[in-house]
Amino acid sequence: MSDLKHHLTKQLESSRSFFWHRVRWAAVSNLLPKDGNFSLIDVGAGAGFAGEFLRETFPSSKYFFVEPIKNLEDRLEST
């Protein structure tokens, strides 16, 4: 497993509630349309927390990402 893949896997397991992810999402979500009818493209999606938070906050929105790590794509498609 590559160092980056290992790092992102560890984030998925333990860091979802880490303050930085929550603060960053609060800042981003304040800029999004409140009706939830939009698409968000996440470039460099990392562990994919933006997609998870987006689904929770704006369930009618669409999430797309660009990330070369196959593990993230597999995880997001299975939820």
mmCIF file of N, CA and C in Angstrom:
data_model
loop_
_atom_site.group_PDB
_atom_site.id
_atom_site.type_symbol
_atom_site.label_atom_id
_atom_site.label_comp_id
_atom_site.label_asym_id
_atom_site.label_seq_id
_atom_site.Cartn_x
_atom_site.Cartn_y
_atom_site.Cartn_z
ATOM 1 N N MET A 1 0.859 -1.171 0.000
ATOM 2 C CA MET A 1 0.000 0.000 0.000
ATOM 3 C C MET A 1 0.907 1.237 0.000
ATOM 4 N N SER A 2 0.597 2.194 -0.868
ATOM 5 C CA SER A 2 1.400 3.410 -0.919
ATOM 6 C C SER A 2 1.203 4.221 0.352
ATOM 7 N N ASP A 3 2.158 5.122 0.604
ATOM 8 C CA ASP A 3 2.056 5.971 1.798
ATOM 9 C C ASP A 3 0.799 6.820 1.770
ATOM 10 N N LEU A 4 0.468 7.393 0.595
ATOM 11 C CA LEU A 4 -0.727 8.232 0.491
ATOM 12 C C LEU A 4 -1.989 7.410 0.689
ATOM 13 N N LYS A 5 -2.044 6.252 0.070
ATOM 14 C CA LYS A 5 -3.224 5.396 0.228
ATOM 15 C C LYS A 5 -3.386 4.976 1.686
ATOM 16 N N HIS A 6 -2.292 4.652 2.337
ATOM 17 C CA HIS A 6 -2.328 4.289 3.759
ATOM 18 C C HIS A 6 -2.834 5.460 4.596
ATOM 19 N N HIS A 7 -2.319 6.657 4.311
ATOM 20 C CA HIS A 7 -2.741 7.856 5.034
ATOM 21 C C HIS A 7 -4.242 8.100 4.877
ATOM 22 N N LEU A 8 -4.754 8.003 3.646
ATOM 23 C CA LEU A 8 -6.173 8.251 3.404
ATOM 24 C C LEU A 8 -7.047 7.184 4.044
ATOM 25 N N THR A 9 -6.590 5.944 4.020
ATOM 26 C CA THR A 9 -7.341 4.873 4.670
ATOM 27 C C THR A 9 -7.423 5.115 6.172
ATOM 28 N N LYS A 10 -6.321 5.557 6.761
ATOM 29 C CA LYS A 10 -6.321 5.861 8.196
ATOM 30 C C LYS A 10 -7.279 7.009 8.498
ATOM 31 N N GLN A 11 -7.313 8.031 7.627
ATOM 32 C CA GLN A 11 -8.254 9.140 7.818
ATOM 33 C C GLN A 11 -9.685 8.632 7.817
ATOM 34 N N LEU A 12 -10.012 7.747 6.898
ATOM 35 C CA LEU A 12 -11.371 7.217 6.824
ATOM 36 C C LEU A 12 -11.766 6.520 8.110
ATOM 37 N N GLU A 13 -10.822 5.824 8.694
ATOM 38 C CA GLU A 13 -11.115 5.043 9.890
ATOM 39 C C GLU A 13 -11.223 5.889 11.154
ATOM 40 N N SER A 14 -10.495 7.011 11.225
ATOM 41 C CA SER A 14 -10.432 7.697 12.510
ATOM 42 C C SER A 14 -10.638 9.205 12.477
ATOM 43 N N SER A 15 -10.657 9.834 11.321
ATOM 44 C CA SER A 15 -10.584 11.290 11.295
ATOM 45 C C SER A 15 -11.835 11.999 10.816
ATOM 46 N N ARG A 16 -12.905 11.304 10.546
ATOM 47 C CA ARG A 16 -14.095 11.962 9.994
ATOM 48 C C ARG A 16 -14.589 13.087 10.901
ATOM 49 N N SER A 17 -14.488 12.928 12.178
ATOM 50 C CA SER A 17 -14.976 13.960 13.088
ATOM 51 C C SER A 17 -13.894 14.970 13.478
ATOM 52 N N PHE A 18 -12.703 14.835 12.926
ATOM 53 C CA PHE A 18 -11.609 15.763 13.220
ATOM 54 C C PHE A 18 -12.053 17.183 12.898
ATOM 55 N N PHE A 19 -11.708 18.144 13.752
ATOM 56 C CA PHE A 19 -12.228 19.504 13.633
ATOM 57 C C PHE A 19 -11.949 20.129 12.264
ATOM 58 N N TRP A 20 -10.796 19.860 11.671
ATOM 59 C CA TRP A 20 -10.451 20.491 10.394
ATOM 60 C C TRP A 20 -11.459 20.115 9.302
ATOM 61 N N HIS A 21 -11.849 18.865 9.241
ATOM 62 C CA HIS A 21 -12.813 18.432 8.218
ATOM 63 C C HIS A 21 -14.163 19.104 8.453
ATOM 64 N N ARG A 22 -14.575 19.202 9.704
ATOM 65 C CA ARG A 22 -15.855 19.844 10.031
ATOM 66 C C ARG A 22 -15.829 21.350 9.750
ATOM 67 N N VAL A 23 -14.745 22.033 10.125
ATOM 68 C CA VAL A 23 -14.630 23.474 9.895
ATOM 69 C C VAL A 23 -14.578 23.771 8.404
ATOM 70 N N ARG A 24 -13.797 23.003 7.677
ATOM 71 C CA ARG A 24 -13.693 23.209 6.231
ATOM 72 C C ARG A 24 -15.046 22.998 5.567
ATOM 73 N N TRP A 25 -15.761 21.945 5.974
ATOM 74 C CA TRP A 25 -17.076 21.711 5.376
ATOM 75 C C TRP A 25 -18.041 22.845 5.718
ATOM 76 N N ALA A 26 -18.005 23.349 6.930
ATOM 77 C CA ALA A 26 -18.878 24.468 7.313
ATOM 78 C C ALA A 26 -18.611 25.677 6.419
ATOM 79 N N ALA A 27 -17.342 25.963 6.139
ATOM 80 C CA ALA A 27 -17.000 27.097 5.278
ATOM 81 C C ALA A 27 -17.489 26.868 3.851
ATOM 82 N N VAL A 28 -17.265 25.671 3.325
ATOM 83 C CA VAL A 28 -17.684 25.370 1.948
ATOM 84 C C VAL A 28 -19.208 25.348 1.838
ATOM 85 N N SER A 29 -19.870 24.704 2.772
ATOM 86 C CA SER A 29 -21.326 24.552 2.659
ATOM 87 C C SER A 29 -22.061 25.887 2.718
ATOM 88 N N ASN A 30 -21.477 26.888 3.368
ATOM 89 C CA ASN A 30 -22.097 28.208 3.398
ATOM 90 C C ASN A 30 -22.105 28.890 2.037
ATOM 91 N N LEU A 31 -21.276 28.421 1.130
ATOM 92 C CA LEU A 31 -21.190 29.011 -0.210
ATOM 93 C C LEU A 31 -22.061 28.287 -1.240
ATOM 94 N N LEU A 32 -22.676 27.193 -0.847
ATOM 95 C CA LEU A 32 -23.466 26.388 -1.783
ATOM 96 C C LEU A 32 -24.928 26.824 -1.787
ATOM 97 N N PRO A 33 -25.624 26.607 -2.913
ATOM 98 C CA PRO A 33 -27.051 26.968 -2.979
ATOM 99 C C PRO A 33 -27.850 26.218 -1.910
ATOM 100 N N LYS A 34 -28.680 26.924 -1.217
ATOM 101 C CA LYS A 34 -29.421 26.335 -0.089
ATOM 102 C C LYS A 34 -30.495 25.337 -0.519
ATOM 103 N N ASP A 35 -30.926 25.395 -1.805
ATOM 104 C CA ASP A 35 -31.960 24.456 -2.246
ATOM 105 C C ASP A 35 -31.401 23.061 -2.535
ATOM 106 N N GLY A 36 -30.068 22.929 -2.573
ATOM 107 C CA GLY A 36 -29.456 21.623 -2.764
ATOM 108 C C GLY A 36 -29.496 21.106 -4.178
ATOM 109 N N ASN A 37 -29.984 21.903 -5.106
ATOM 110 C CA ASN A 37 -30.103 21.464 -6.492
ATOM 111 C C ASN A 37 -28.878 21.928 -7.286
ATOM 112 N N PHE A 38 -27.767 21.220 -7.135
ATOM 113 C CA PHE A 38 -26.521 21.596 -7.798
ATOM 114 C C PHE A 38 -25.599 20.385 -7.865
ATOM 115 N N SER A 39 -24.518 20.538 -8.601
ATOM 116 C CA SER A 39 -23.466 19.531 -8.667
ATOM 117 C C SER A 39 -22.188 20.135 -8.110
ATOM 118 N N LEU A 40 -21.429 19.335 -7.396
ATOM 119 C CA LEU A 40 -20.161 19.767 -6.829
ATOM 120 C C LEU A 40 -19.054 18.874 -7.379
ATOM 121 N N ILE A 41 -18.008 19.480 -7.899
ATOM 122 C CA ILE A 41 -16.839 18.741 -8.360
ATOM 123 C C ILE A 41 -15.716 18.994 -7.373
ATOM 124 N N ASP A 42 -15.177 17.928 -6.834
ATOM 125 C CA ASP A 42 -14.120 17.985 -5.826
ATOM 126 C C ASP A 42 -12.826 17.501 -6.475
ATOM 127 N N VAL A 43 -11.906 18.417 -6.722
ATOM 128 C CA VAL A 43 -10.629 18.073 -7.338
ATOM 129 C C VAL A 43 -9.618 17.808 -6.235
ATOM 130 N N GLY A 44 -9.041 16.612 -6.255
ATOM 131 C CA GLY A 44 -8.150 16.203 -5.168
ATOM 132 C C GLY A 44 -8.969 15.839 -3.950
ATOM 133 N N ALA A 45 -9.898 14.920 -4.132
ATOM 134 C CA ALA A 45 -10.898 14.599 -3.115
ATOM 135 C C ALA A 45 -10.322 13.975 -1.849
ATOM 136 N N GLY A 46 -9.102 13.504 -1.900
ATOM 137 C CA GLY A 46 -8.484 12.930 -0.701
ATOM 138 C C GLY A 46 -9.289 11.770 -0.159
ATOM 139 N N ALA A 47 -9.670 11.847 1.082
ATOM 140 C CA ALA A 47 -10.438 10.775 1.719
ATOM 141 C C ALA A 47 -11.915 10.821 1.366
ATOM 142 N N GLY A 48 -12.372 11.852 0.691
ATOM 143 C CA GLY A 48 -13.755 11.920 0.236
ATOM 144 C C GLY A 48 -14.755 12.446 1.239
ATOM 145 N N PHE A 49 -14.286 13.123 2.277
ATOM 146 C CA PHE A 49 -15.210 13.628 3.285
ATOM 147 C C PHE A 49 -16.199 14.635 2.715
ATOM 148 N N ALA A 50 -15.789 15.440 1.754
ATOM 149 C CA ALA A 50 -16.717 16.426 1.172
ATOM 150 C C ALA A 50 -17.937 15.729 0.586
ATOM 151 N N GLY A 51 -17.726 14.618 -0.082
ATOM 152 C CA GLY A 51 -18.846 13.860 -0.651
ATOM 153 C C GLY A 51 -19.779 13.316 0.410
ATOM 154 N N GLU A 52 -19.219 12.834 1.488
ATOM 155 C CA GLU A 52 -20.052 12.316 2.575
ATOM 156 C C GLU A 52 -20.840 13.437 3.239
ATOM 157 N N PHE A 53 -20.163 14.543 3.535
ATOM 158 C CA PHE A 53 -20.852 15.678 4.156
ATOM 159 C C PHE A 53 -21.907 16.247 3.214
ATOM 160 N N LEU A 54 -21.606 16.274 1.929
ATOM 161 C CA LEU A 54 -22.556 16.795 0.942
ATOM 162 C C LEU A 54 -23.829 15.953 0.931
ATOM 163 N N ARG A 55 -23.673 14.634 0.931
ATOM 164 C CA ARG A 55 -24.850 13.747 0.946
ATOM 165 C C ARG A 55 -25.711 13.964 2.176
ATOM 166 N N GLU A 56 -25.065 14.218 3.311
ATOM 167 C CA GLU A 56 -25.815 14.438 4.549
ATOM 168 C C GLU A 56 -26.543 15.781 4.549
ATOM 169 N N THR A 57 -25.863 16.818 4.068
ATOM 170 C CA THR A 57 -26.387 18.179 4.151
ATOM 171 C C THR A 57 -27.301 18.533 2.986
ATOM 172 N N PHE A 58 -26.953 18.076 1.792
ATOM 173 C CA PHE A 58 -27.699 18.391 0.567
ATOM 174 C C PHE A 58 -27.975 17.095 -0.198
ATOM 175 N N PRO A 59 -28.891 16.271 0.257
ATOM 176 C CA PRO A 59 -29.094 14.956 -0.354
ATOM 177 C C PRO A 59 -29.533 14.993 -1.818
ATOM 178 N N SER A 60 -30.097 16.091 -2.292
ATOM 179 C CA SER A 60 -30.514 16.138 -3.703
ATOM 180 C C SER A 60 -29.404 16.649 -4.621
ATOM 181 N N SER A 61 -28.256 16.970 -4.066
ATOM 182 C CA SER A 61 -27.132 17.438 -4.887
ATOM 183 C C SER A 61 -26.422 16.243 -5.532
ATOM 184 N N LYS A 62 -25.523 16.549 -6.450
ATOM 185 C CA LYS A 62 -24.716 15.513 -7.100
ATOM 186 C C LYS A 62 -23.254 15.802 -6.799
ATOM 187 N N TYR A 63 -22.502 14.749 -6.559
ATOM 188 C CA TYR A 63 -21.092 14.867 -6.201
ATOM 189 C C TYR A 63 -20.244 14.137 -7.231
ATOM 190 N N PHE A 64 -19.254 14.833 -7.735
ATOM 191 C CA PHE A 64 -18.276 14.258 -8.651
ATOM 192 C C PHE A 64 -16.892 14.583 -8.107
ATOM 193 N N PHE A 65 -15.934 13.724 -8.368
ATOM 194 C CA PHE A 65 -14.588 14.001 -7.887
ATOM 195 C C PHE A 65 -13.549 13.552 -8.900
ATOM 196 N N VAL A 66 -12.396 14.156 -8.783
ATOM 197 C CA VAL A 66 -11.228 13.775 -9.562
ATOM 198 C C VAL A 66 -10.176 13.379 -8.536
ATOM 199 N N GLU A 67 -9.848 12.112 -8.534
ATOM 200 C CA GLU A 67 -8.864 11.602 -7.578
ATOM 201 C C GLU A 67 -8.243 10.342 -8.176
ATOM 202 N N PRO A 68 -6.939 10.291 -8.275
ATOM 203 C CA PRO A 68 -6.305 9.135 -8.908
ATOM 204 C C PRO A 68 -6.247 7.889 -8.032
ATOM 205 N N ILE A 69 -6.745 7.947 -6.822
ATOM 206 C CA ILE A 69 -6.666 6.796 -5.926
ATOM 207 C C ILE A 69 -7.937 5.957 -6.072
ATOM 208 N N LYS A 70 -7.800 4.797 -6.627
ATOM 209 C CA LYS A 70 -8.928 3.924 -6.926
ATOM 210 C C LYS A 70 -9.732 3.560 -5.674
ATOM 211 N N ASN A 71 -9.097 3.425 -4.534
ATOM 212 C CA ASN A 71 -9.777 3.048 -3.297
ATOM 213 C C ASN A 71 -10.920 4.001 -2.968
ATOM 214 N N LEU A 72 -10.732 5.297 -3.202
ATOM 215 C CA LEU A 72 -11.778 6.270 -2.911
ATOM 216 C C LEU A 72 -12.984 6.040 -3.818
ATOM 217 N N GLU A 73 -12.727 5.818 -5.089
ATOM 218 C CA GLU A 73 -13.826 5.586 -6.031
ATOM 219 C C GLU A 73 -14.639 4.360 -5.617
ATOM 220 N N ASP A 74 -13.974 3.290 -5.275
ATOM 221 C CA ASP A 74 -14.662 2.071 -4.857
ATOM 222 C C ASP A 74 -15.500 2.309 -3.611
ATOM 223 N N ARG A 75 -14.959 3.041 -2.636
ATOM 224 C CA ARG A 75 -15.685 3.273 -1.386
ATOM 225 C C ARG A 75 -16.908 4.133 -1.608
ATOM 226 N N LEU A 76 -16.792 5.200 -2.399
ATOM 227 C CA LEU A 76 -17.915 6.095 -2.610
ATOM 228 C C LEU A 76 -19.025 5.448 -3.431
ATOM 229 N N GLU A 77 -18.662 4.560 -4.348
ATOM 230 C CA GLU A 77 -19.676 3.883 -5.147
ATOM 231 C C GLU A 77 -20.432 2.840 -4.341
ATOM 232 N N SER A 78 -19.847 2.359 -3.263
ATOM 233 C CA SER A 78 -20.502 1.305 -2.482
ATOM 234 C C SER A 78 -21.457 1.869 -1.429
ATOM 235 N N THR A 79 -21.497 3.201 -1.257
ATOM 236 C CA THR A 79 -22.384 3.776 -0.232
ATOM 237 C C THR A 79 -23.684 4.238 -0.826
#
